[in-house]
Amino acid sequence: MNHHHPSTKEAAARAQREAAVIGWVEDVPVPRAALDARLAALRTRPGALPKPGTSEDRQLVRWTAHVLLTEELCRREAAARSLPVTGHEPLDPVAAVQLGSIGSAAWQSCPEVGAVFAAVVPPVSVVDAGPVRRWWRVRYGEKLAPIGWTTLDDLPTPLADALRVAPLGTLVGPVEHGGRHHYAVADEHEDRPVDEDSPSRRSRGTRLREFSRWLDHRRAAAVRTAPGFEHPGDPTQPDCTHRH
């Protein structure tokens, strides 16, 4: 991630106030208005926030800017890969630590982050000599209620056969079986080892840490920050309190 940063707190404050953009993702500007809207939403929530104009407040501005830049990066990545974007599991406190505060905040507010995560760090490693079986994450019934992951063997056979060939995210139905009409949508699928204890199957924590490293690499390659919006942990920016 490339940036040029102001050398004093006063210059940093001025740069943040006067900026029209907070940075660029693949040379596409991300407008300051998006940051202002996100900060305004944060300030309406309960909880203590830094006093405006302080170093801590400028750090909050930087942190929020990097959340927005990460979201935009993942939106562009998901579009480039034509990924299906659906809801994803919320992060528990341990998972949030594994992904980092910026990545975790982007995950919660931008579904494309979870879609990119699923694509770049699948649960099963690429090198897998053992047999695998395909699992599907399905919504079922007239109200398309989530039923979680299934091999489809527990669904009516005609419906399962139709789901296997339908594009992900496509409504299948009505399919008649047993005197009833059935409906379902398969949002994603993955191949898992038949032996779930296979060492090729990676835990979610391992995948989140790997995804965090992937995000760091992609941000370094594709994101530039405007002056005043460098990473809050950058020891060379004037408001950083973690200097070595």
CSV table of C-alpha atoms in Angstrom, one decimal:
chain,number,residue,atom,x,y,z
A,1,MET,CA,0.0,0.0,0.0
A,2,ASN,CA,1.7,3.2,-1.2
A,3,HIS,CA,1.2,6.5,0.5
A,4,HIS,CA,2.9,9.8,1.3
A,5,HIS,CA,2.1,11.1,4.8
A,6,PRO,CA,2.1,14.4,6.5
A,7,SER,CA,5.0,14.9,9.0
A,8,THR,CA,3.1,16.7,11.8
A,9,LYS,CA,-0.2,16.3,13.6
A,10,GLU,CA,-1.4,19.7,12.3
A,11,ALA,CA,-0.6,18.7,8.7
A,12,ALA,CA,-2.3,15.4,9.2
A,13,ALA,CA,-5.5,17.1,10.5
A,14,ARG,CA,-5.4,19.5,7.6
A,15,ALA,CA,-4.9,16.7,5.0
A,16,GLN,CA,-7.9,14.8,6.5
A,17,ARG,CA,-10.1,17.9,6.4
A,18,GLU,CA,-9.3,18.9,2.9
A,19,ALA,CA,-9.2,15.5,1.2
A,20,ALA,CA,-11.7,14.8,-1.6
A,21,VAL,CA,-10.7,11.1,-1.7
A,22,ILE,CA,-9.4,8.8,0.9
A,23,GLY,CA,-7.4,6.6,-1.5
A,24,TRP,CA,-7.5,4.6,-4.7
A,25,VAL,CA,-8.2,0.9,-5.3
A,26,GLU,CA,-6.7,-0.2,-8.6
A,27,ASP,CA,-6.4,3.5,-9.5
A,28,VAL,CA,-10.2,4.1,-8.9
A,29,PRO,CA,-10.8,6.9,-6.3
A,30,VAL,CA,-12.8,6.2,-3.2
A,31,PRO,CA,-14.6,9.4,-2.3
A,32,ARG,CA,-14.3,11.2,1.1
A,33,ALA,CA,-18.1,11.2,1.2
A,34,ALA,CA,-18.2,7.5,1.8
A,35,LEU,CA,-16.0,8.0,4.8
A,36,ASP,CA,-18.1,10.9,6.2
A,37,ALA,CA,-21.2,8.7,5.9
A,38,ARG,CA,-19.6,5.8,7.7
A,39,LEU,CA,-18.2,8.0,10.5
A,40,ALA,CA,-21.6,9.7,11.0
A,41,ALA,CA,-23.2,6.2,11.4
A,42,LEU,CA,-20.5,5.3,13.9
A,43,ARG,CA,-21.2,8.4,15.9
A,44,THR,CA,-24.9,7.6,16.2
A,45,ARG,CA,-24.2,4.3,17.9
A,46,PRO,CA,-23.9,3.9,21.7
A,47,GLY,CA,-20.3,3.8,23.0
A,48,ALA,CA,-17.5,6.1,23.6
A,49,LEU,CA,-15.7,7.6,20.6
A,50,PRO,CA,-12.7,9.9,20.6
A,51,LYS,CA,-13.2,13.6,20.8
A,52,PRO,CA,-13.1,15.3,17.4
A,53,GLY,CA,-9.8,16.9,16.6
A,54,THR,CA,-7.7,14.7,18.8
A,55,SER,CA,-5.0,12.3,17.7
A,56,GLU,CA,-7.3,9.4,18.7
A,57,ASP,CA,-10.0,10.8,16.5
A,58,ARG,CA,-7.7,11.0,13.5
A,59,GLN,CA,-6.7,7.4,14.2
A,60,LEU,CA,-10.4,6.4,14.1
A,61,VAL,CA,-10.7,8.3,10.8
A,62,ARG,CA,-7.7,6.4,9.4
A,63,TRP,CA,-9.0,3.0,10.7
A,64,THR,CA,-12.4,3.6,9.1
A,65,ALA,CA,-10.9,4.7,5.8
A,66,HIS,CA,-8.9,1.4,5.7
A,67,VAL,CA,-12.1,-0.5,6.4
A,68,LEU,CA,-13.7,1.2,3.4
A,69,LEU,CA,-10.7,0.6,1.2
A,70,THR,CA,-10.7,-3.1,2.1
A,71,GLU,CA,-14.4,-3.3,1.3
A,72,GLU,CA,-13.9,-1.7,-2.1
A,73,LEU,CA,-11.0,-4.0,-2.8
A,74,CYS,CA,-13.1,-7.1,-2.1
A,75,ARG,CA,-16.1,-5.7,-4.1
A,76,ARG,CA,-13.8,-5.4,-7.1
A,77,GLU,CA,-12.2,-8.8,-6.5
A,78,ALA,CA,-15.6,-10.5,-6.2
A,79,ALA,CA,-16.8,-8.8,-9.4
A,80,ALA,CA,-13.6,-9.8,-11.3
A,81,ARG,CA,-14.0,-13.4,-10.2
A,82,SER,CA,-17.8,-13.4,-10.8
A,83,LEU,CA,-18.3,-14.7,-7.3
A,84,PRO,CA,-21.8,-15.4,-5.9
A,85,VAL,CA,-22.4,-12.9,-3.0
A,86,THR,CA,-24.6,-14.1,-0.3
A,87,GLY,CA,-24.8,-13.8,3.4
A,88,HIS,CA,-22.0,-15.3,5.5
A,89,GLU,CA,-21.4,-16.4,9.0
A,90,PRO,CA,-20.7,-13.6,11.5
A,91,LEU,CA,-17.3,-13.7,13.2
A,92,ASP,CA,-17.0,-14.7,16.8
A,93,PRO,CA,-14.5,-12.9,19.0
A,94,VAL,CA,-11.7,-15.4,18.3
A,95,ALA,CA,-12.2,-15.3,14.6
A,96,ALA,CA,-12.2,-11.5,14.7
A,97,VAL,CA,-8.8,-11.6,16.3
A,98,GLN,CA,-7.5,-14.0,13.6
A,99,LEU,CA,-8.7,-11.7,10.8
A,100,GLY,CA,-7.6,-8.4,12.4
A,101,SER,CA,-9.8,-5.4,13.3
A,102,ILE,CA,-9.9,-3.8,9.9
A,103,GLY,CA,-10.6,-7.1,8.0
A,104,SER,CA,-13.2,-8.1,10.6
A,105,ALA,CA,-15.1,-4.7,10.4
A,106,ALA,CA,-15.1,-5.0,6.6
A,107,TRP,CA,-16.4,-8.6,6.9
A,108,GLN,CA,-19.3,-7.5,9.0
A,109,SER,CA,-20.4,-4.7,6.7
A,110,CYS,CA,-19.6,-6.0,3.2
A,111,PRO,CA,-20.7,-9.5,2.1
A,112,GLU,CA,-18.2,-9.5,-0.7
A,113,VAL,CA,-15.4,-9.9,1.9
A,114,GLY,CA,-16.9,-13.3,2.9
A,115,ALA,CA,-17.3,-14.3,-0.8
A,116,VAL,CA,-13.7,-13.5,-1.5
A,117,PHE,CA,-12.6,-15.4,1.6
A,118,ALA,CA,-14.5,-18.5,0.5
A,119,ALA,CA,-12.9,-18.3,-3.0
A,120,VAL,CA,-9.2,-17.6,-2.1
A,121,VAL,CA,-8.9,-19.9,1.0
A,122,PRO,CA,-11.2,-22.9,0.5
A,123,PRO,CA,-11.7,-25.3,3.4
A,124,VAL,CA,-9.9,-28.1,1.6
A,125,SER,CA,-6.3,-27.6,0.4
A,126,VAL,CA,-5.7,-27.9,-3.3
A,127,VAL,CA,-3.3,-30.8,-2.7
A,128,ASP,CA,-5.7,-33.6,-1.7
A,129,ALA,CA,-5.0,-37.2,-2.7
A,130,GLY,CA,-8.1,-38.6,-0.9
A,131,PRO,CA,-11.6,-39.0,-2.2
A,132,VAL,CA,-13.9,-36.0,-1.9
A,133,ARG,CA,-17.6,-35.4,-1.8
A,134,ARG,CA,-19.4,-32.2,-2.8
A,135,TRP,CA,-21.4,-30.3,-0.2
A,136,TRP,CA,-23.9,-27.5,-0.9
A,137,ARG,CA,-25.1,-24.6,1.2
A,138,VAL,CA,-28.9,-24.6,0.6
A,139,ARG,CA,-32.0,-22.6,1.3
A,140,TYR,CA,-35.2,-24.7,1.0
A,141,GLY,CA,-38.9,-24.4,0.9
A,142,GLU,CA,-41.3,-21.7,-0.2
A,143,LYS,CA,-39.7,-19.2,2.2
A,144,LEU,CA,-36.2,-20.4,1.2
A,145,ALA,CA,-35.1,-20.9,4.8
A,146,PRO,CA,-31.4,-21.8,5.3
A,147,ILE,CA,-30.8,-25.4,6.0
A,148,GLY,CA,-27.0,-25.2,6.1
A,149,TRP,CA,-24.6,-27.6,4.3
A,150,THR,CA,-25.9,-30.8,2.8
A,151,THR,CA,-24.8,-33.4,0.3
A,152,LEU,CA,-28.3,-33.0,-1.2
A,153,ASP,CA,-29.0,-36.7,-0.4
A,154,ASP,CA,-31.5,-35.6,2.2
A,155,LEU,CA,-33.6,-33.6,-0.4
A,156,PRO,CA,-36.1,-35.0,-2.8
A,157,THR,CA,-34.2,-36.7,-5.6
A,158,PRO,CA,-35.7,-34.6,-8.5
A,159,LEU,CA,-34.9,-31.4,-6.6
A,160,ALA,CA,-31.4,-32.6,-5.8
A,161,ASP,CA,-30.7,-33.5,-9.4
A,162,ALA,CA,-31.9,-30.0,-10.5
A,163,LEU,CA,-29.8,-28.2,-7.9
A,164,ARG,CA,-26.6,-30.1,-9.0
A,165,VAL,CA,-26.9,-28.6,-12.6
A,166,ALA,CA,-28.4,-25.2,-11.8
A,167,PRO,CA,-26.1,-22.1,-11.5
A,168,LEU,CA,-25.3,-21.1,-7.9
A,169,GLY,CA,-27.8,-18.6,-6.6
A,170,THR,CA,-30.6,-19.7,-9.0
A,171,LEU,CA,-34.0,-20.6,-7.7
A,172,VAL,CA,-34.9,-24.2,-8.5
A,173,GLY,CA,-38.6,-25.0,-8.5
A,174,PRO,CA,-41.3,-25.7,-8.4
A,175,VAL,CA,-40.2,-29.4,-8.6
A,176,GLU,CA,-43.0,-31.8,-8.0
A,177,HIS,CA,-42.3,-34.8,-5.7
A,178,GLY,CA,-44.5,-36.8,-3.4
A,179,GLY,CA,-47.5,-34.7,-4.3
A,180,ARG,CA,-45.8,-31.4,-3.2
A,181,HIS,CA,-44.0,-28.6,-4.9
A,182,HIS,CA,-40.4,-28.1,-3.7
A,183,TYR,CA,-38.2,-25.0,-4.0
A,184,ALA,CA,-34.5,-24.5,-3.2
A,185,VAL,CA,-31.5,-22.3,-3.9
A,186,ALA,CA,-27.9,-23.5,-3.6
A,187,ASP,CA,-25.8,-20.5,-2.7
A,188,GLU,CA,-22.3,-22.2,-2.8
A,189,HIS,CA,-20.7,-25.6,-2.8
A,190,GLU,CA,-17.4,-27.1,-1.8
A,191,ASP,CA,-15.6,-30.4,-2.1
A,192,ARG,CA,-14.7,-32.0,1.2
A,193,PRO,CA,-12.7,-35.1,1.9
A,194,VAL,CA,-14.8,-38.1,2.5
A,195,ASP,CA,-12.6,-38.6,5.6
A,196,GLU,CA,-13.3,-35.4,7.6
A,197,ASP,CA,-10.2,-36.0,9.7
A,198,SER,CA,-8.0,-35.6,6.6
A,199,PRO,CA,-5.0,-33.3,7.2
A,200,SER,CA,-5.9,-31.5,4.0
A,201,ARG,CA,-9.0,-30.0,5.7
A,202,ARG,CA,-8.1,-26.6,7.2
A,203,SER,CA,-9.8,-25.1,10.2
A,204,ARG,CA,-11.6,-21.8,9.9
A,205,GLY,CA,-9.0,-20.2,12.1
A,206,THR,CA,-6.2,-21.3,9.7
A,207,ARG,CA,-8.2,-20.0,6.8
A,208,LEU,CA,-8.9,-16.6,8.4
A,209,ARG,CA,-5.2,-16.1,9.2
A,210,GLU,CA,-4.3,-17.0,5.6
A,211,PHE,CA,-7.0,-14.7,4.3
A,212,SER,CA,-5.6,-11.9,6.5
A,213,ARG,CA,-2.2,-12.4,4.8
A,214,TRP,CA,-3.8,-12.4,1.4
A,215,LEU,CA,-5.6,-9.1,2.2
A,216,ASP,CA,-2.3,-7.6,3.3
A,217,HIS,CA,-0.7,-8.6,0.0
A,218,ARG,CA,-3.6,-7.4,-2.2
A,219,ARG,CA,-3.8,-4.1,-0.4
A,220,ALA,CA,0.0,-3.5,-0.8
A,221,ALA,CA,-0.4,-4.2,-4.5
A,222,ALA,CA,-3.7,-2.5,-5.3
A,223,VAL,CA,-4.4,0.3,-2.7
A,224,ARG,CA,-2.9,3.7,-2.4
A,225,THR,CA,-4.0,6.0,0.4
A,226,ALA,CA,-4.4,9.8,0.2
A,227,PRO,CA,-2.2,11.9,2.6
A,228,GLY,CA,-3.7,11.8,6.1
A,229,PHE,CA,-5.2,8.3,5.6
A,230,GLU,CA,-2.2,6.1,6.1
A,231,HIS,CA,-2.6,2.9,8.1
A,232,PRO,CA,-3.3,3.7,11.8
A,233,GLY,CA,-0.5,1.4,12.8
A,234,ASP,CA,2.1,3.0,10.5
A,235,PRO,CA,4.8,4.1,12.9
A,236,THR,CA,5.9,6.9,10.6
A,237,GLN,CA,2.6,8.8,10.7
A,238,PRO,CA,2.4,11.5,13.4
A,239,ASP,CA,-0.6,10.1,15.4
A,240,CYS,CA,0.7,6.6,15.8
A,241,THR,CA,1.2,5.7,19.5
A,242,HIS,CA,2.9,2.4,18.9
A,243,ARG,CA,6.4,3.5,18.0
A,244,HIS,CA,9.5,1.2,18.3
